[in-house]
Coordinates of N, CA and C in Angstrom, one line a residue:
X19 N 0.8 -1.2 0.1 CA -0.1 -0.1 0.0 C 0.9 1.2 0.0
X20 N 0.4 2.4 -0.4 CA 1.0 3.5 -0.3 C 0.6 4.4 0.6
X21 N 1.4 5.4 1.2 CA 1.0 6.3 2.1 C 0.6 7.6 1.5
X22 N -0.5 8.0 1.9 CA -1.0 9.4 1.4 C -0.6 10.5 2.3
X23 N -0.1 11.5 1.9 CA 0.3 12.6 2.9 C -1.0 13.2 3.6
X24 N -2.0 13.3 2.7 CA -3.2 13.9 3.2 C -3.9 13.0 4.3
X25 N -3.8 11.6 4.1 CA -4.3 10.6 5.1 C -3.4 10.6 6.3
X26 N -2.2 10.9 6.1 CA -1.3 11.0 7.4 C -1.6 12.1 8.2
X27 N -1.8 13.3 7.6 CA -2.2 14.5 8.2 C -3.4 14.4 9.0
X28 N -4.3 13.9 8.3 CA -5.8 13.7 9.0 C -5.5 12.7 10.2
X29 N -4.7 11.6 10.0 CA -4.5 10.7 11.1 C -3.9 11.4 12.4
X30 N -2.9 12.3 12.1 CA -2.3 13.0 13.2 C -3.2 14.1 13.8
X31 N -3.9 14.7 13.0 CA -4.9 15.6 13.5 C -5.9 14.9 14.4
X32 N -6.4 13.7 14.0 CA -7.4 13.0 14.8 C -6.6 12.4 16.2
X33 N -5.3 12.1 16.0 CA -4.7 11.8 17.3 C -4.5 12.9 18.1
X34 N -4.3 14.1 17.7 CA -4.2 15.4 18.5 C -5.4 15.6 19.1
X35 N -6.5 15.4 18.4 CA -7.9 15.8 18.8 C -8.3 14.8 20.0
X36 N -8.1 13.6 19.8 CA -8.2 12.6 20.8 C -7.6 12.8 22.2
X37 N -6.2 13.0 21.9 CA -5.3 13.4 23.2 C -5.8 14.6 23.9
X38 N -6.2 15.6 23.1 CA -6.8 16.8 23.7 C -8.1 16.7 24.4
X39 N -9.0 15.8 23.7 CA -10.2 15.5 24.3 C -9.9 14.8 25.6
X40 N -9.1 13.7 25.6 CA -8.8 12.9 26.8 C -8.4 13.9 28.0
X41 N -7.5 14.9 27.7 CA -6.9 15.8 28.6 C -8.2 16.6 29.2
X42 N -8.9 17.2 28.3 CA -10.1 18.0 28.8 C -11.0 17.2 29.6
X43 N -11.4 16.1 29.2 CA -12.3 15.1 29.9 C -11.6 14.8 31.3
X44 N -10.5 14.7 31.3 CA -9.8 14.4 32.7 C -10.0 15.5 33.8
X45 N -9.9 16.9 33.0 CA -10.1 18.0 33.8 C -11.4 18.2 34.2
X46 N -12.4 18.0 33.4 CA -13.8 18.3 33.6 C -14.4 17.2 34.4
X47 N -14.1 16.0 34.2 CA -14.7 14.8 35.0 C -16.0 14.8 35.1
X48 N -16.7 14.8 33.8 CA -18.2 14.7 33.5 C -18.6 13.3 33.6
X49 N -19.6 13.0 34.2 CA -20.1 11.7 34.2 C -20.3 11.1 32.8
X50 N -20.1 9.8 32.5 CA -20.4 9.5 31.1 C -21.8 9.8 30.6
X51 N -22.9 9.6 31.5 CA -24.1 9.8 31.1 C -24.7 11.2 30.8
X52 N -23.6 12.2 31.3 CA -23.9 13.5 30.9 C -23.1 13.8 29.6
X53 N -21.9 13.3 29.4 CA -21.1 13.7 28.2 C -21.4 12.8 27.0
X54 N -21.8 11.6 27.1 CA -22.0 10.7 25.8 C -23.3 11.1 25.1
X55 N -24.4 11.5 25.7 CA -25.6 12.0 25.0 C -25.1 13.3 24.1
X56 N -24.4 14.2 24.7 CA -24.0 15.3 24.0 C -23.0 14.9 22.7
X57 N -22.1 13.8 23.0 CA -21.2 13.6 21.8 C -22.1 13.0 20.9
X58 N -23.1 12.2 21.1 CA -23.8 11.4 20.1 C -24.7 12.4 19.4
X59 N -25.3 13.3 20.0 CA -26.2 14.3 19.3 C -25.3 15.2 18.4
X60 N -24.1 15.5 18.7 CA -23.1 16.2 17.8 C -22.8 15.5 16.7
X61 N -22.5 14.2 16.9 CA -22.0 13.2 15.9 C -23.1 13.0 14.9
X62 N -24.4 12.8 15.5 CA -25.5 12.5 14.6 C -25.8 13.7 13.8
X63 N -25.8 14.9 14.3 CA -26.2 16.1 13.6 C -24.9 16.2 12.4
X64 N -23.8 16.0 12.8 CA -22.7 16.2 11.4 C -22.9 15.0 10.5
X65 N -23.3 13.8 10.9 CA -23.5 12.8 9.9 C -24.7 13.2 9.1
X66 N -25.8 13.7 9.7 CA -27.0 14.2 9.0 C -26.9 15.1 8.0
X67 N -25.8 15.9 8.3 CA -25.5 17.1 7.3 C -24.9 16.5 6.0
X68 N -24.4 15.3 6.0 CA -23.6 14.7 4.9 C -24.6 13.9 4.1
X69 N -25.8 13.5 4.6 CA -26.8 12.9 3.9 C -27.3 13.3 2.5
X70 N -27.4 14.5 2.4 CA -27.8 15.1 1.0 C -26.6 14.9 -0.1
X71 N -25.4 14.6 0.4 CA -24.3 14.6 -0.5 C -23.7 13.1 -0.7
X72 N -24.5 12.2 -0.2 CA -23.9 10.8 -0.3 C -25.2 9.8 -0.5
X73 N -24.9 9.0 -1.5 CA -26.1 8.0 -1.8 C -26.2 7.1 -0.7
X74 N -27.4 6.7 -0.2 CA -27.5 5.8 0.8 C -28.1 4.5 0.2
X75 N -27.4 3.5 0.5 CA -27.7 2.0 0.2 C -27.4 1.1 1.3
X76 N -28.3 0.1 1.5 CA -27.8 -0.9 2.4 C -28.7 -2.1 2.0
X77 N -28.1 -3.2 2.4 CA -28.8 -4.6 2.2 C -29.0 -5.1 3.7
X78 N -30.2 -5.4 4.1 CA -30.4 -5.9 5.5 C -30.1 -7.4 5.7
X79 N -28.8 -7.7 5.5 CA -28.4 -9.1 5.7 C -27.3 -9.1 6.8
X80 N -26.8 -10.2 7.1 CA -26.0 -10.3 8.3 C -24.8 -9.6 8.2
X81 N -24.3 -9.3 6.9 CA -22.9 -8.5 6.6 C -23.3 -7.1 6.8
X82 N -24.5 -6.7 7.0 CA -24.7 -5.3 7.4 C -25.1 -5.1 8.8
X83 N -25.9 -6.0 9.4 CA -26.4 -5.8 10.6 C -25.4 -6.1 11.7
X84 N -24.6 -7.1 11.5 CA -23.6 -7.4 12.6 C -22.6 -6.3 12.7
X85 N -22.1 -5.6 11.6 CA -21.1 -4.5 11.7 C -21.8 -3.2 12.4
X86 N -23.0 -3.0 12.0 CA -23.7 -1.9 12.5 C -24.1 -2.1 14.1
X87 N -24.5 -3.3 14.5 CA -24.6 -3.7 15.8 C -23.1 -3.4 16.6
X88 N -22.2 -3.9 16.1 CA -20.8 -3.8 16.8 C -20.5 -2.5 16.8
X89 N -20.5 -1.5 15.8 CA -20.3 -0.2 16.0 C -21.2 0.5 17.0
X90 N -22.5 0.3 17.0 CA -23.4 1.0 17.8 C -23.2 0.7 19.3
X91 N -22.9 -0.5 19.5 CA -23.0 -1.1 20.9 C -21.6 -1.2 21.4
X92 N -20.8 -1.9 20.8 CA -19.4 -2.2 21.3 C -18.5 -0.9 21.2
X93 N -18.5 -0.3 20.1 CA -17.6 0.9 19.9 C -18.1 2.1 20.4
X94 N -19.3 2.4 20.2 CA -20.0 3.6 20.7 C -20.2 3.7 22.1
X95 N -20.7 2.5 22.7 CA -21.2 2.7 24.0 C -20.1 1.9 25.0
X96 N -19.8 0.8 24.8 CA -18.9 0.0 25.7 C -17.5 0.6 25.6
X97 N -16.9 0.9 24.5 CA -15.7 1.5 24.4 C -15.6 2.8 25.0
X98 N -16.6 3.6 24.8 CA -16.5 5.0 25.5 C -16.8 5.0 27.1
X99 N -17.5 4.1 27.5 CA -17.6 3.8 28.9 C -16.4 3.4 29.6
X100 N -15.7 2.6 28.9 CA -14.3 2.2 29.3 C -13.3 3.1 29.3
X101 N -13.4 4.1 28.2 CA -12.5 5.1 28.3 C -12.7 6.1 29.3
X102 N -14.0 6.4 29.7 CA -14.4 7.3 30.8 C -13.8 6.8 32.1
X103 N -14.0 5.4 32.2 CA -13.6 4.8 33.5 C -12.1 4.8 33.6
X104 N -11.3 4.6 32.5 CA -9.8 4.6 32.6 C -9.5 6.1 32.8
X105 N -10.1 7.1 32.3 CA -9.7 8.4 32.5 C -10.0 8.9 33.9
X106 N -11.0 8.4 34.8 CA -11.3 8.7 36.0 C -10.4 8.1 37.1
X107 N -10.0 6.9 36.7 CA -9.3 6.0 37.6 C -7.8 6.0 37.4
X108 N -7.4 6.1 36.1 CA -6.0 5.9 35.7 C -5.1 7.2 35.5
X109 N -3.9 6.9 35.2 CA -2.9 8.0 34.8 C -3.2 8.4 33.2
X110 N -3.4 9.6 33.1 CA -3.6 10.2 31.8 C -2.7 9.8 30.6
X111 N -1.4 9.7 31.0 CA -0.3 9.2 30.1 C -0.7 7.8 29.8
X112 N -1.0 6.9 30.6 CA -1.4 5.5 30.2 C -2.5 5.5 29.4
X113 N -3.5 6.2 29.9 CA -4.8 6.0 29.0 C -4.6 6.5 27.5
X114 N -4.1 7.6 27.4 CA -3.8 8.1 26.0 C -2.7 7.2 25.2
X115 N -1.8 6.8 26.0 CA -0.9 5.8 25.3 C -1.6 4.8 24.6
X116 N -2.8 4.1 25.2 CA -3.4 3.1 24.8 C -4.1 3.4 23.3
X117 N -4.3 4.7 23.1 CA -4.8 5.0 21.7 C -3.9 4.4 20.6
X118 N -2.5 4.3 20.9 CA -1.7 3.8 19.9 C -1.9 2.2 19.5
X119 N -2.7 1.5 20.4 CA -3.0 0.2 20.1 C -4.1 -0.1 19.3
X120 N -4.8 1.0 19.0 CA -6.1 0.9 18.2 C -5.8 0.3 16.9
X121 N -4.8 0.9 15.9 CA -4.6 0.2 14.7 C -4.2 -1.2 14.8
X122 N -3.3 -1.6 15.8 CA -2.9 -2.9 16.0 C -4.1 -3.9 16.2
X123 N -4.9 -3.4 17.1 CA -5.9 -4.4 17.6 C -6.9 -4.4 16.2
X124 N -7.1 -3.4 15.7 CA -8.1 -3.4 14.3 C -7.4 -4.3 13.2
X125 N -6.1 -4.1 13.1 CA -5.6 -5.0 12.1 C -5.6 -6.6 12.5
X126 N -5.3 -6.9 13.8 CA -5.5 -8.2 14.3 C -7.0 -8.7 14.1
X127 N -8.1 -7.9 14.4 CA -9.4 -8.3 14.2 C -9.7 -8.6 12.6
X128 N -9.1 -7.7 11.8 CA -9.2 -7.7 10.4 C -8.6 -9.0 9.9
X129 N -7.5 -9.6 10.5 CA -7.0 -10.9 10.2 C -8.0 -12.0 10.7
X130 N -8.4 -11.9 11.9 CA -9.1 -13.0 12.6 C -10.5 -13.2 11.9
X131 N -11.0 -12.0 11.6 CA -12.4 -12.1 11.0 C -12.5 -12.1 9.6
X132 N -11.6 -11.5 8.9 CA -11.6 -11.3 7.4 C -10.6 -12.0 6.7
X133 N -9.6 -12.4 7.4 CA -8.4 -13.2 6.8 C -7.5 -12.2 6.0
X134 N -7.5 -10.8 6.3 CA -6.6 -9.9 5.6 C -5.2 -10.0 6.3
X135 N -4.1 -10.2 5.6 CA -2.8 -10.2 6.3 C -2.2 -8.9 6.1
X136 N -1.4 -8.7 7.1 CA -0.6 -7.3 7.3 C 0.8 -7.6 6.6
X137 N 1.2 -6.6 6.1 CA 2.5 -6.5 5.3 C 3.7 -6.5 6.4
X138 N 5.0 -6.9 6.1 CA 5.9 -7.1 7.1 C 6.3 -5.6 7.7
X139 N 6.3 -4.5 6.8 CA 6.4 -3.3 7.3 C 5.4 -2.8 8.4
X140 N 4.1 -3.3 8.2 CA 3.1 -2.9 9.1 C 3.2 -3.7 10.5
X141 N 3.5 -5.0 10.3 CA 4.0 -5.7 11.4 C 5.0 -5.1 12.3
X142 N 6.2 -4.7 11.5 CA 7.2 -3.9 12.3 C 6.7 -2.6 12.9
X143 N 5.9 -1.9 12.2 CA 5.3 -0.7 13.0 C 4.6 -1.1 14.1
X144 N 3.8 -2.1 14.1 CA 3.1 -2.4 15.4 C 4.0 -2.9 16.5
X145 N 5.0 -3.7 16.0 CA 6.0 -4.1 17.0 C 6.7 -2.8 17.8
X146 N 6.9 -1.8 17.0 CA 7.6 -0.6 17.5 C 6.5 0.1 18.4
X147 N 5.2 0.1 18.1 CA 4.3 0.7 19.0 C 4.3 -0.1 20.4
X148 N 4.3 -1.4 20.3 CA 4.2 -2.2 21.5 C 5.5 -1.9 22.2
X149 N 6.6 -2.0 21.6 CA 7.8 -1.6 22.5 C 7.8 -0.2 23.1
X150 N 7.3 0.7 22.3 CA 7.0 2.1 22.9 C 6.1 2.2 24.0
X151 N 5.1 1.4 24.0 CA 4.1 1.3 25.0 C 4.8 0.6 26.3
X152 N 5.5 -0.4 26.1 CA 6.2 -1.1 27.3 C 7.2 0.0 28.0
X153 N 7.9 0.8 27.2 CA 8.6 1.8 27.7 C 7.8 2.9 28.6
X154 N 6.6 3.3 28.0 CA 5.8 4.2 28.8 C 5.3 3.6 30.0
X155 N 4.7 2.4 30.0 CA 4.1 1.9 31.1 C 5.2 1.5 32.1
X156 N 6.3 1.2 31.8 CA 7.4 0.7 32.6 C 7.8 2.0 33.4
X157 N 8.0 3.1 32.7 CA 8.4 4.4 33.3 C 7.4 4.9 34.2
X158 N 6.1 4.8 33.8 CA 5.1 5.4 34.6 C 4.9 4.5 35.9
X159 N 5.0 3.2 35.8 CA 5.0 2.5 37.1 C 6.1 2.7 37.9
X160 N 7.4 2.9 37.5 CA 8.6 3.2 38.4 C 8.4 4.6 38.9
X161 N 7.6 5.5 38.2 CA 7.3 6.9 39.0 C 6.4 6.6 40.0
X162 N 5.5 5.9 39.8 CA 4.5 5.7 40.9 C 5.1 4.9 42.2
X163 N 6.0 4.0 41.9 CA 6.8 3.5 43.1 C 7.7 4.4 43.8
X164 N 8.3 5.4 42.9 CA 9.2 6.3 43.7 C 8.2 7.2 44.5
X165 N 7.1 7.6 44.0 CA 6.2 8.4 44.8 C 5.9 7.9 46.1
X166 N 5.4 6.7 46.0 CA 5.1 5.9 47.1 C 6.2 5.7 48.2
X167 N 7.3 5.7 47.7 CA 8.5 5.6 48.6 C 8.8 6.9 49.4
X168 N 8.5 8.0 48.6 CA 8.7 9.3 49.2 C 7.6 9.6 50.4

């Protein structure tokens, strides 16, 4: 596959927005039942704005229903509740560092469910992400131990 400069820029902007959102959420500490409806209303409104510009077609078969349920229940609700739980109980650096696991987990699920294999370069990138996360978590754990000693 080739790398698109525009795609890379959008990915970095998305990562910055997620990190900024996590930092803001940690400071505000809104309850999920207060924050999630606002997020969903804003997202739904933005999606509805695109309807006039995109054709809408779907086939009500298992290949459509299962992904929609997965996105609606697991990704939209369960993952968001887990993120809020991690933000309220965990170290912000550790929580935002977990964002880097999303592409790897997605690629793993793509392989398990759809049989799509990753290139060696992609596997090397995922390995680098895991090594980086090991360093982040090892450093944050050693900082916690040092604080407890003091």
